[in-house]
Coordinates of C-alpha atoms in Angstrom, one line a residue:
X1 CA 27.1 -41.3 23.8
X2 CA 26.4 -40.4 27.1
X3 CA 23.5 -41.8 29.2
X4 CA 21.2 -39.6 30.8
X5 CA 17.9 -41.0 32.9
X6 CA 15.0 -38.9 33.3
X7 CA 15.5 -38.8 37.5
X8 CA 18.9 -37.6 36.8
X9 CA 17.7 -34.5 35.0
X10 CA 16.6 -33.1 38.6
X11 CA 20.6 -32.8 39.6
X12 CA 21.2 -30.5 36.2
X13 CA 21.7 -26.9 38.1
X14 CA 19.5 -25.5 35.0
X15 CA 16.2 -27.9 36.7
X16 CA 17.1 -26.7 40.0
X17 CA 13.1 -26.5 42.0
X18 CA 11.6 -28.5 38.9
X19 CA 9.4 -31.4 40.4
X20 CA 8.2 -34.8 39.4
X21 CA 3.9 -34.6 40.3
X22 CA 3.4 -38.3 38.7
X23 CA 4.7 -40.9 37.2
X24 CA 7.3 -41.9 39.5
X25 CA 8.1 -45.3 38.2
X26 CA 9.1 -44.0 35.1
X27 CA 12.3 -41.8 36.5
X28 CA 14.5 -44.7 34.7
X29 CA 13.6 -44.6 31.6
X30 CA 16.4 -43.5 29.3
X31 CA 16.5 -40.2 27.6
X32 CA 17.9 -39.9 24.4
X33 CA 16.8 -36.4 23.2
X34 CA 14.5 -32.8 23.9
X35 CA 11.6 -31.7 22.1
X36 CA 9.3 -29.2 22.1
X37 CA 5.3 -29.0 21.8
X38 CA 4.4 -26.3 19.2
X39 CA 1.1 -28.0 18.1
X40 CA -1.6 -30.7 20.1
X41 CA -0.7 -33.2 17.9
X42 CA 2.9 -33.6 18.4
X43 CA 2.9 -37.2 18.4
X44 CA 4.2 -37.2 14.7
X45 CA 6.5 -34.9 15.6
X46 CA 8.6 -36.9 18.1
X47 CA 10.9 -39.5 18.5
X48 CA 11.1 -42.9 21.4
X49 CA 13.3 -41.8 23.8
X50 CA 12.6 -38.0 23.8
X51 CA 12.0 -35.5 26.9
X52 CA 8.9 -33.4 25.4
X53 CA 9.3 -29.5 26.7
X54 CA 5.7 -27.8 26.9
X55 CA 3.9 -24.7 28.2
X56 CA 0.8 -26.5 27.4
X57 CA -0.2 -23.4 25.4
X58 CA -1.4 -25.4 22.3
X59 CA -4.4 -27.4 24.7
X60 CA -5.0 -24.5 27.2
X61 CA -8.5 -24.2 26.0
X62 CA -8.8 -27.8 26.4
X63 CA -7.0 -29.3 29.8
X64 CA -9.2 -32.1 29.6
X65 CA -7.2 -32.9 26.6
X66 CA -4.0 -33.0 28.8
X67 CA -4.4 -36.8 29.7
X68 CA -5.1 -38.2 26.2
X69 CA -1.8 -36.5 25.3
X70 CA -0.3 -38.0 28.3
X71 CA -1.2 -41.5 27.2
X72 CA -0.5 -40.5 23.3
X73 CA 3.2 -39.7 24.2
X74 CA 3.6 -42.7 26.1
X75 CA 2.1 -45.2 23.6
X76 CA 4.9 -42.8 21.4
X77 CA 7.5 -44.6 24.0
X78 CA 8.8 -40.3 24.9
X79 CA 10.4 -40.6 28.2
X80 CA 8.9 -37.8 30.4
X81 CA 6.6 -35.1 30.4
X82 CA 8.1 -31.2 31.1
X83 CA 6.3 -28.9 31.7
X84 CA 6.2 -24.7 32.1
X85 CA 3.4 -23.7 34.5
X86 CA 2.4 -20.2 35.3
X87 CA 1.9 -18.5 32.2
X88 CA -1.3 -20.0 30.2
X89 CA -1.6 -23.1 32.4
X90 CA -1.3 -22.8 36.2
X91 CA -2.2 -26.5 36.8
X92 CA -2.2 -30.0 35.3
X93 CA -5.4 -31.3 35.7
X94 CA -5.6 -34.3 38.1
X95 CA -7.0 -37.0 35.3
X96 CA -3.6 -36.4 33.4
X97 CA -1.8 -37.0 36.4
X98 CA -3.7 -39.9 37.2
X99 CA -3.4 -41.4 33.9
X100 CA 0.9 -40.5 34.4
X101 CA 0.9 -42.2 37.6
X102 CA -1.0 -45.8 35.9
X103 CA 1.2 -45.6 33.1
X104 CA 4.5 -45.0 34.8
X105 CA 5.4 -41.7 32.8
X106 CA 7.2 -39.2 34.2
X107 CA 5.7 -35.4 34.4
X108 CA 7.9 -32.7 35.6
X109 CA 6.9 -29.2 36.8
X110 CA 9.1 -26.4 36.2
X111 CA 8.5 -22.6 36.9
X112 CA 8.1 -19.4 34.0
X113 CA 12.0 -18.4 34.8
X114 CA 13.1 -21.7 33.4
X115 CA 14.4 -21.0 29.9
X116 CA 13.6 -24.6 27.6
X117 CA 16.9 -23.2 25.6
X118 CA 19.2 -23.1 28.9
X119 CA 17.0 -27.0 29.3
X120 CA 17.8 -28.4 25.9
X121 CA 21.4 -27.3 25.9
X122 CA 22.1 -29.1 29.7
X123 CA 20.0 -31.8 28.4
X124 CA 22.1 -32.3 24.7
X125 CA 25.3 -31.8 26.5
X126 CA 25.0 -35.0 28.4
X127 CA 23.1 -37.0 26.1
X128 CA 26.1 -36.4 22.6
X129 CA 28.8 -36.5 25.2
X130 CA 31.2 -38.9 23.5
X131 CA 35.1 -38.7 24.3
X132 CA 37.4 -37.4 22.0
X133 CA 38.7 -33.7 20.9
X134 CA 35.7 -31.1 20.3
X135 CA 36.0 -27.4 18.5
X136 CA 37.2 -24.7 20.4
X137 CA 33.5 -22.7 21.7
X138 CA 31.8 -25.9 21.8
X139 CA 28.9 -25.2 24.2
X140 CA 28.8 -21.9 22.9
X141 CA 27.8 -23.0 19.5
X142 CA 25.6 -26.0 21.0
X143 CA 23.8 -23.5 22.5
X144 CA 23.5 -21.1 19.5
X145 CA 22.3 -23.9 17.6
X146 CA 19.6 -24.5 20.2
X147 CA 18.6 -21.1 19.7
X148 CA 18.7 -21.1 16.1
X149 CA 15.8 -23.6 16.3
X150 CA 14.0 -22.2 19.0
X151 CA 13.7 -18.8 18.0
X152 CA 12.9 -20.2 13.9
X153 CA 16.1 -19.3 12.3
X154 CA 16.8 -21.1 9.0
X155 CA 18.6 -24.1 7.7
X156 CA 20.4 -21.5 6.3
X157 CA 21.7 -19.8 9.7
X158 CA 22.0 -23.5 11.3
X159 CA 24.7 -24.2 8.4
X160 CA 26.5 -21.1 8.2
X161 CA 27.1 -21.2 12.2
X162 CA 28.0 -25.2 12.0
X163 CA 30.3 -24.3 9.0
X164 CA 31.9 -21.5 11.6
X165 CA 32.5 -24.1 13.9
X166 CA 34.0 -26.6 11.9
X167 CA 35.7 -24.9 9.3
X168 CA 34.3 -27.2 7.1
X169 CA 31.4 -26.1 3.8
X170 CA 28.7 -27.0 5.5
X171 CA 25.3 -27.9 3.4
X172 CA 21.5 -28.9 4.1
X173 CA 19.5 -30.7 1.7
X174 CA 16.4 -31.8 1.8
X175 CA 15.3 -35.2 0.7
X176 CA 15.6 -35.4 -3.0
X177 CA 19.2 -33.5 -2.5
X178 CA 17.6 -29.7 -3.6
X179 CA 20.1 -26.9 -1.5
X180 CA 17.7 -25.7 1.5
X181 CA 20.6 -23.7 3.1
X182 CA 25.1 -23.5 2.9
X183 CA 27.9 -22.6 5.3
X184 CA 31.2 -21.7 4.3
X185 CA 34.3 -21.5 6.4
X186 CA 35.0 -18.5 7.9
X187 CA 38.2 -17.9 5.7
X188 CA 36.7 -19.0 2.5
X189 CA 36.2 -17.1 -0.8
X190 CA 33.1 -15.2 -0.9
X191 CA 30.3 -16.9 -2.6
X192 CA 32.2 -20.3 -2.5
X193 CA 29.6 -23.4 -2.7
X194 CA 29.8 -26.7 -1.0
X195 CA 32.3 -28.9 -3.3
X196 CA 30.3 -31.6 -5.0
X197 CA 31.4 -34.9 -4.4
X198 CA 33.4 -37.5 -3.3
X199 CA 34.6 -35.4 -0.1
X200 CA 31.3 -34.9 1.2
X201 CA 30.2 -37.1 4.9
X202 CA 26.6 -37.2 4.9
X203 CA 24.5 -37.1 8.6
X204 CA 20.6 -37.5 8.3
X205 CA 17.7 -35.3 9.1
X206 CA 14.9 -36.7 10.8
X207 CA 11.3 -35.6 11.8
X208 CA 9.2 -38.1 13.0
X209 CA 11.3 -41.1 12.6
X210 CA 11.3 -39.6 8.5
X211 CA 14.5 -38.7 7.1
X212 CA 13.7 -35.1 6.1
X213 CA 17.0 -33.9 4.9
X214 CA 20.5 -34.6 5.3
X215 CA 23.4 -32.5 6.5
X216 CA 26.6 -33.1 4.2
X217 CA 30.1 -31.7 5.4
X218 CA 32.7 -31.4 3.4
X219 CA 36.4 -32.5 3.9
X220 CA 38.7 -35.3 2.9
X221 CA 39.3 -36.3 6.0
X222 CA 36.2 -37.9 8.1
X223 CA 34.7 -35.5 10.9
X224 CA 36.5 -36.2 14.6
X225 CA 34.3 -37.1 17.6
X226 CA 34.3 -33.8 19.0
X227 CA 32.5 -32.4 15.5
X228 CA 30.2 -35.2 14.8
X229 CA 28.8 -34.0 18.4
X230 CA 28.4 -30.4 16.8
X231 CA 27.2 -32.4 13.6
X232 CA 24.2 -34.3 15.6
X233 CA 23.5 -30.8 17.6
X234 CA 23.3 -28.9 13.9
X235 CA 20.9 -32.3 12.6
X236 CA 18.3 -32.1 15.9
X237 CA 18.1 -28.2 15.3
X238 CA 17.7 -29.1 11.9
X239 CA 15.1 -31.5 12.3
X240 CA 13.4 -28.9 15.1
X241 CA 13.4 -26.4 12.8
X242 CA 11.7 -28.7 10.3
X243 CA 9.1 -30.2 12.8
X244 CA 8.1 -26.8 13.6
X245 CA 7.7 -25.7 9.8
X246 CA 5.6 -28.6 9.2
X247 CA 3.8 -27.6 12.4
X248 CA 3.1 -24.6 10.9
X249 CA 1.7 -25.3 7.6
X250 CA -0.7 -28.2 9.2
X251 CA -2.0 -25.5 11.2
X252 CA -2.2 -23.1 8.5
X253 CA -3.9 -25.9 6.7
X254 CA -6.4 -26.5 9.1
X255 CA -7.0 -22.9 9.7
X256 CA -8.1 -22.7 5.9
X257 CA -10.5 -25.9 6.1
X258 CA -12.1 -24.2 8.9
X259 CA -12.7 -20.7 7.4
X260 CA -13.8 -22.6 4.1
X261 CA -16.2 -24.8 6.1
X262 CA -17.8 -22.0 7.9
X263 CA -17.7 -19.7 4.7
X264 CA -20.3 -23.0 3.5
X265 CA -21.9 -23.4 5.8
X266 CA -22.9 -20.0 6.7
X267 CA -22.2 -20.8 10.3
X268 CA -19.6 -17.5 10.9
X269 CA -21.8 -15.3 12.8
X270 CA -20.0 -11.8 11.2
X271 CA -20.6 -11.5 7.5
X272 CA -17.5 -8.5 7.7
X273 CA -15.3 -10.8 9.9
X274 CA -15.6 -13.6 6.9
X275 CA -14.7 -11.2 4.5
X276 CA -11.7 -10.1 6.4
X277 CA -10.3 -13.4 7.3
X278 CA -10.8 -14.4 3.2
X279 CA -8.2 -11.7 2.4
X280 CA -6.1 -12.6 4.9
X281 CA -5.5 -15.7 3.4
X282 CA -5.7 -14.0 0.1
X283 CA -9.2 -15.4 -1.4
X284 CA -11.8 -12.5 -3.0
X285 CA -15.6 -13.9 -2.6
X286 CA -16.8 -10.7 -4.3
X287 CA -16.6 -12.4 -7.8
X288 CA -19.1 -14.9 -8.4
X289 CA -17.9 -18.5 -7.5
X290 CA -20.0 -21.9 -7.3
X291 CA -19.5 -24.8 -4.0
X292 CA -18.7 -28.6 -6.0
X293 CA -19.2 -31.3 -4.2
X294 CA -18.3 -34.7 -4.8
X295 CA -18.5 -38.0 -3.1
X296 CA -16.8 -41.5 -3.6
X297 CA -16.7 -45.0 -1.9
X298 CA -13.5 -44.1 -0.7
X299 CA -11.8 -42.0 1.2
X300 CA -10.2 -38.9 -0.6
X301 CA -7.1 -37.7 0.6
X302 CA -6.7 -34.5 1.4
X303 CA -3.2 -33.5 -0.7
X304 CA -4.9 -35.0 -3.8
X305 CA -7.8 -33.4 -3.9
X306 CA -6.0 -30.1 -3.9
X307 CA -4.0 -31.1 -6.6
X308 CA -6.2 -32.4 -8.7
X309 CA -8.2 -29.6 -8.3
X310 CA -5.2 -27.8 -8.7
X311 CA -5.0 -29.1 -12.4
X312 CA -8.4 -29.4 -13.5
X313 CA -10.8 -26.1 -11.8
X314 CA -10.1 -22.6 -13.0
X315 CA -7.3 -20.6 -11.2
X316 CA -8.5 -19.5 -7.9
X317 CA -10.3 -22.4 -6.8
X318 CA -10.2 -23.6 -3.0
X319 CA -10.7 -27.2 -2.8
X320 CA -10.1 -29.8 0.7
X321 CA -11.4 -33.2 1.7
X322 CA -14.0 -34.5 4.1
X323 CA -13.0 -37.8 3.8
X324 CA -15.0 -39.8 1.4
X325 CA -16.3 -36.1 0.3
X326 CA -14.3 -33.7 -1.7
X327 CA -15.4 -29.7 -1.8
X328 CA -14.5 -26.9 -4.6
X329 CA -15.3 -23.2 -4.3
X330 CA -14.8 -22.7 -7.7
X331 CA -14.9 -19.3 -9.7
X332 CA -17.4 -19.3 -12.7
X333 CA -18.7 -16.7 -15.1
X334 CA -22.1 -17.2 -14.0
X335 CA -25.3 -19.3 -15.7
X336 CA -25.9 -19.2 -19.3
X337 CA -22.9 -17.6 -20.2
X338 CA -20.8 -21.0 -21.4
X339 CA -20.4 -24.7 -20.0
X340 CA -16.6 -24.3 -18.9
X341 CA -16.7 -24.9 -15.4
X342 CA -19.4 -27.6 -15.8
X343 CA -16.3 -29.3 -18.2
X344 CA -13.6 -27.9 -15.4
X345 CA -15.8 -29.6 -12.4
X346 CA -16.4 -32.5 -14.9
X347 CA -12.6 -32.9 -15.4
X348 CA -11.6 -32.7 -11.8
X349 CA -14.4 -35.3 -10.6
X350 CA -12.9 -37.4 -13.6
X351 CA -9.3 -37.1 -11.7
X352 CA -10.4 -38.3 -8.5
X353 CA -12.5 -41.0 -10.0
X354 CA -9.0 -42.2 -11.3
X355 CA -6.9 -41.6 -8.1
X356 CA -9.0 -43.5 -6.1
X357 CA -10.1 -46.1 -8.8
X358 CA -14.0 -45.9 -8.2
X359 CA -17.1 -44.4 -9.1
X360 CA -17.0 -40.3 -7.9
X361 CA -20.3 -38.2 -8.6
X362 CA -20.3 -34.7 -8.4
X363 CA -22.8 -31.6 -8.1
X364 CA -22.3 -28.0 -9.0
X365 CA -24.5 -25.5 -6.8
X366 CA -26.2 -22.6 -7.5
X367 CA -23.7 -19.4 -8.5
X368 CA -22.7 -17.5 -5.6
X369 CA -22.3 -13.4 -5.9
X370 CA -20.5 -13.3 -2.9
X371 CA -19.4 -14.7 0.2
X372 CA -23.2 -14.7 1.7
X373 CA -24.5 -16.7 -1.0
X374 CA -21.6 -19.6 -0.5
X375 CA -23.7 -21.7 1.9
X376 CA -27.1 -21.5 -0.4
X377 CA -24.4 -23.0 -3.1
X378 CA -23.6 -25.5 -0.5
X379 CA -27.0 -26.9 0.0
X380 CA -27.8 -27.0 -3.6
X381 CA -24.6 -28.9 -4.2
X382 CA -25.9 -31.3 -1.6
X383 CA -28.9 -31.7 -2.7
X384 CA -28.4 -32.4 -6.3
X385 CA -25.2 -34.5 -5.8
X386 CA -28.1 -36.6 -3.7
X387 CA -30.1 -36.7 -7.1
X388 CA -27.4 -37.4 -9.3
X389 CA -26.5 -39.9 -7.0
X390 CA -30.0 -41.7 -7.4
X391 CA -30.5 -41.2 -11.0
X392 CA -26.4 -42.7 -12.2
X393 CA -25.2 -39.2 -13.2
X394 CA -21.4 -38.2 -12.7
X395 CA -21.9 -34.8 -13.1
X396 CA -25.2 -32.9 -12.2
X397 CA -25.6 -28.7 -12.1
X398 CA -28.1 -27.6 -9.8
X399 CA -29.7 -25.4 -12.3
X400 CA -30.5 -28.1 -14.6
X401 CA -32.5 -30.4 -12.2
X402 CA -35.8 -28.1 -12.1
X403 CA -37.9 -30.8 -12.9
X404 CA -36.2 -33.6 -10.2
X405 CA -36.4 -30.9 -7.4
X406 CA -40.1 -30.6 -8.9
X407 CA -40.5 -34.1 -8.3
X408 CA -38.6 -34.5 -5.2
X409 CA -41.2 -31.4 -3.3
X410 CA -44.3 -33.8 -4.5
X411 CA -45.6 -36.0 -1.2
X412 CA -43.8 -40.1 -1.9
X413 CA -47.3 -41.3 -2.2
X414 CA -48.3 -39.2 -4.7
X415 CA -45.1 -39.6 -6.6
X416 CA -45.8 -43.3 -6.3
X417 CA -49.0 -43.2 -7.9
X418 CA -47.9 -41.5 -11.2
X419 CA -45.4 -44.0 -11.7
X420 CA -47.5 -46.7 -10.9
X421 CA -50.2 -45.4 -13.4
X422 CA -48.1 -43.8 -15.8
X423 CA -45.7 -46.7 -16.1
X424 CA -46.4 -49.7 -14.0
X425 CA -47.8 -52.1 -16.7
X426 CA -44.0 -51.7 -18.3
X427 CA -42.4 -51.9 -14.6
X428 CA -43.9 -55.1 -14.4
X429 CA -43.2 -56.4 -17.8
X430 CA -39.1 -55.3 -17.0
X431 CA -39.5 -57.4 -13.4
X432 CA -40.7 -60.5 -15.4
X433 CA -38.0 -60.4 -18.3
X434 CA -40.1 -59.4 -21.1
X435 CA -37.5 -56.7 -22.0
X436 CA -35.7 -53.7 -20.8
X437 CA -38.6 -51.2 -21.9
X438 CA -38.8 -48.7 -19.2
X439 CA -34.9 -47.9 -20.3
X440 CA -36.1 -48.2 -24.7
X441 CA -39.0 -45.9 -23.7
X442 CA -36.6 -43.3 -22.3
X443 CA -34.2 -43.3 -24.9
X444 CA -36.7 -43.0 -27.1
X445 CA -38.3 -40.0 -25.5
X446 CA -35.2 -38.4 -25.2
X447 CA -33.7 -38.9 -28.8
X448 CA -37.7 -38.7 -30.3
X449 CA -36.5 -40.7 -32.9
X450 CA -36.7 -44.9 -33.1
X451 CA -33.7 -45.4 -35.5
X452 CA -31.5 -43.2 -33.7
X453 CA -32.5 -44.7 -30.1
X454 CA -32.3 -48.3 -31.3
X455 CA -28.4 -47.0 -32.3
X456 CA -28.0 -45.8 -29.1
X457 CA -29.5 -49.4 -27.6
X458 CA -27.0 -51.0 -29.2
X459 CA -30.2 -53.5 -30.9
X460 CA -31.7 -54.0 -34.7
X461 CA -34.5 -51.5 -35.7
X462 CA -36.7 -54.6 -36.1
X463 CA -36.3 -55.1 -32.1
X464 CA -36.7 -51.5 -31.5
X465 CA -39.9 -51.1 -33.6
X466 CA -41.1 -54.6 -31.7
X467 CA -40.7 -52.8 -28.2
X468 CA -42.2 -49.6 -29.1
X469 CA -45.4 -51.6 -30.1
X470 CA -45.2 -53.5 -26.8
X471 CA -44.8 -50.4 -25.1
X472 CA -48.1 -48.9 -26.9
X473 CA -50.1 -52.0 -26.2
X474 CA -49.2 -52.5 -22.3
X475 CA -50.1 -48.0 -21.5
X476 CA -52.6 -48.2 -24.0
X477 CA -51.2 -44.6 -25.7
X478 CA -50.5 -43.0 -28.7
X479 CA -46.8 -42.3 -28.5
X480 CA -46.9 -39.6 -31.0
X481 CA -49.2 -37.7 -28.4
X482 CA -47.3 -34.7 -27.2
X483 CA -49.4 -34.8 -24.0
X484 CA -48.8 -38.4 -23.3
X485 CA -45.1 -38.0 -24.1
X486 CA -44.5 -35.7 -22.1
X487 CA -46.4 -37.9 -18.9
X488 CA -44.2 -40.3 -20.1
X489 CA -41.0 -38.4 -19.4
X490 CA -42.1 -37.3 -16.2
X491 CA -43.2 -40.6 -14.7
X492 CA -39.6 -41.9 -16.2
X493 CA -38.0 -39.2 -14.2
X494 CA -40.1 -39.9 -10.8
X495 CA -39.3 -43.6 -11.3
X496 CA -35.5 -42.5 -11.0
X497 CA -35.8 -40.7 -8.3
X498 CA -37.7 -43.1 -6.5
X499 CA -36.3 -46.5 -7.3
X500 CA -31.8 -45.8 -7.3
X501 CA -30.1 -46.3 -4.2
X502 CA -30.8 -44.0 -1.9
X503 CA -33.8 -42.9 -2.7
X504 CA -36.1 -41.7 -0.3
X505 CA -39.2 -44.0 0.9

């Protein structure tokens, strides 16, 4: 392989007026291959060794950005720095070339006539120059492969045109070994596959430092010098072609999060622009849908909440992570009219709960007619998830917490007082160990029958009838009393709300 130094790339007739503005003590560092930006976070995208190619069009709204890249790309161990000024960038701001200049990495300038193509092929021809016998067209197809991967052809184009060259079938797999793309020679049968098997010399794919893929070349005899050169050039515009598909579907994914986050939020300014953008990416709002929120202790990552949600919320649900916060816009058929997304939302909260192995709570918000009403969905989501939270719920629906949002409205010291005469004397007796009767009294309420709430307490009847008569001598009540029931439940409910973690003060 030949060896190639980033000062030496100034001498290639194709850099001819290109300039290094910083990072001068970097002009040795060895360059083993080309790359270009597509996206600001390229960093997973390249490999040590690499010359990055960039218009800077990805961080032209944000130059300041330029010298975290800059450092990012060195702490990546790239070589140098190219890039194309004139056309969205006409300078490199000074604090990127001050940070080039105290790291020792090379940035190059290069004028809008410069093709990265014509770049990249000079660049490669050095870099995989190895001795030996090459195909006849050589730079020809080096070049066309260069182009296949700039421009976005396929893997299918980049193996039909390296097939060409070698006479050789020629095929790309990606890596599990499904068929992304074939070549056949250029005097083979019509429709003729790559032979499976033992004849096949295998060359890998890599993005990132990730094998991606593999080439695999047919042929008995093992590939010559000259073609493994052609071999490496087809693998890089491979692996280009690839980085630039992932690329594209992180940006498309972030593009969603951010029209999804400002659909609940409410913060897009146009109601019509929302609407548009949602059928762009093929969502209809019009129908009624309801915002689920759930939370964990742990982070939630962002490919399992969507397939979980995937598998578990009706068909048509939108679902991405906040981190230790996962969000659903989930289409339902509207209150009263059957529990099935409460039991979808229910099932999904269950899935995450067991991909991350801890507690997740979850809230459905109020039904949504359309897009508008997304955000108020949101905030109730919020705010009951907060309740559900507080009172050891998994799943809450914001329609179903009247009395808690009651509750929650009512001034703290107010709220304290009804508790504390309501309930206190059995508060107290719970603090000092005379029995868990603030938890037998709600049961009770809530079945409104001793037998079945001393089954549910897991205790004898005897024990149960013994704490219902300490409960009626510390209040001092009748608990048949409909009235004083029905205190009861309410103070039980403030208490709740009051006393779980995170409740408010």
């Amino acid at each position: 392989m030949g060896v190639l130094h980033v000062g030496e790339l100034l001498s290639l007739p194709v850099l001819r007026g290109a300039r290094v503005v910083a990072g001068h003590r970097g002009l040795d560092h060895e360059v083993t291959n080309v790359n270009v930006m597509e996206v600001p976070d390229i960093e997973a995208y390249v490999h040590p060794g690499e010359v990055l190619l960039t218009t800077l069009y990805p961080l032209r709204d944000d130059l300041a950005g330029v010298a975290d890249l800059v450092r990012r790309l060195h702490a990546a161990t790239l070589s140098a720095l190219v890039v194309r000024v004139g056309r969205y960038v006409d300078h490199i701001p000074a604090t990127a070339l001050e940070a080039a200049d105290e790291l020792g990495f090379p940035i190059i300038v290069v004028d809008t006539h410069i093709g990265f193509n014509d770049v990249i092929s000079a660049v490669l021809a050095i870099v995989l120059a190895d001795y030996g016998p090459e195909p006849g067209r050589a730079e020809t197809i080096r070049e066309r492969l260069t182009a296949v991967a700039l421009t976005g052809g396929g893997l299918a184009e980049i193996a039909r045109t390296l097939a060409g060259a070698l006479d050789r079938h020629v095929a790309v797999v990606d890596a599990g070994g499904a068929t992304l793309g074939t070549g056949r020679p250029p005097a083979g049968p019509a429709g003729a596959v790559l032979p499976v098997a033992d004849h096949s010399w295998t060359f890998p794919i890599t993005v990132a430092g990730t094998e991606r893929g593999r080439q695999l070349v047919d042929g008995s005899t093992e590939p010559t010098l000259g073609q493994r050169r052609l071999i490496r050039q087809a693998c890089f515009a491979a692996g280009m072609h690839i980085a630039q598909a992932l690329a594209s579907i992180e940006l498309d994914r972030r593009m969603r999060v951010l029209l999804l986050e400002e659909a609940v939020s409410g913060s897009s300014p146009d109601h019509g622009q929302l609407l548009e953008r949602s059928r762009l990416f093929g969502w209809d709002f019009t129908e009624p849908h309801a915002v689920v929120l759930a939370r964990a202790d742990r982070e939630l990552p962002d490919a399992d909440v969507a397939r979980t949600a995937a598998a578990a919320l009706p068909v048509g649900s939108l679902a991405w992570s906040r981190g230790v916060e996962a969000v659903a816009i989930m289409p339902t058929i509207g209150p009263g009219q059957g529990a099935e997304p409460a039991a979808r939302a229910d099932r999904w909260r269950a899935a995450l709960a067991s991909m991350v192995r801890c507690d997740v709570h979850a809230a459905i918000g109020t039904v949504a007619d359309d897009a508008d009403g997304l955000a108020a969905s949101h905030r109730s989501a919020r705010e009951s998830l907060a309740i559900g939270e507080v009172t050891a719920r998994p799943l809450v629906c914001h329609d179903e917490l009247l009395l808690e949002r009651i509750l929650l409205s009512v001034d703290p010291v107010r709220l304290h007082e009804l508790v504390t005469n309501r309930i206190g004397p059995l508060i107290e007796a719970d603090r000092t160990g005379s029995g868990a009767l603030c938890r037998t009294l709600e049961i009770y309420l809530g079945i409104g029958n001793a037998a079945a709430a001393a089954r549910a307490l897991y205790i004898h009847y005897n024990t149960m009838k013994h704490r219902m008569a300490r409960i009626a001598e510390l209040l001092d009540v009748d608990l048949h009393d409909p009235h004083t029931r029905l205190s009861l439940a309410v103070a039980l409910a403030a208490l709740a709300l009051t006393s779980g973690p995170g409740a408010r003060g």
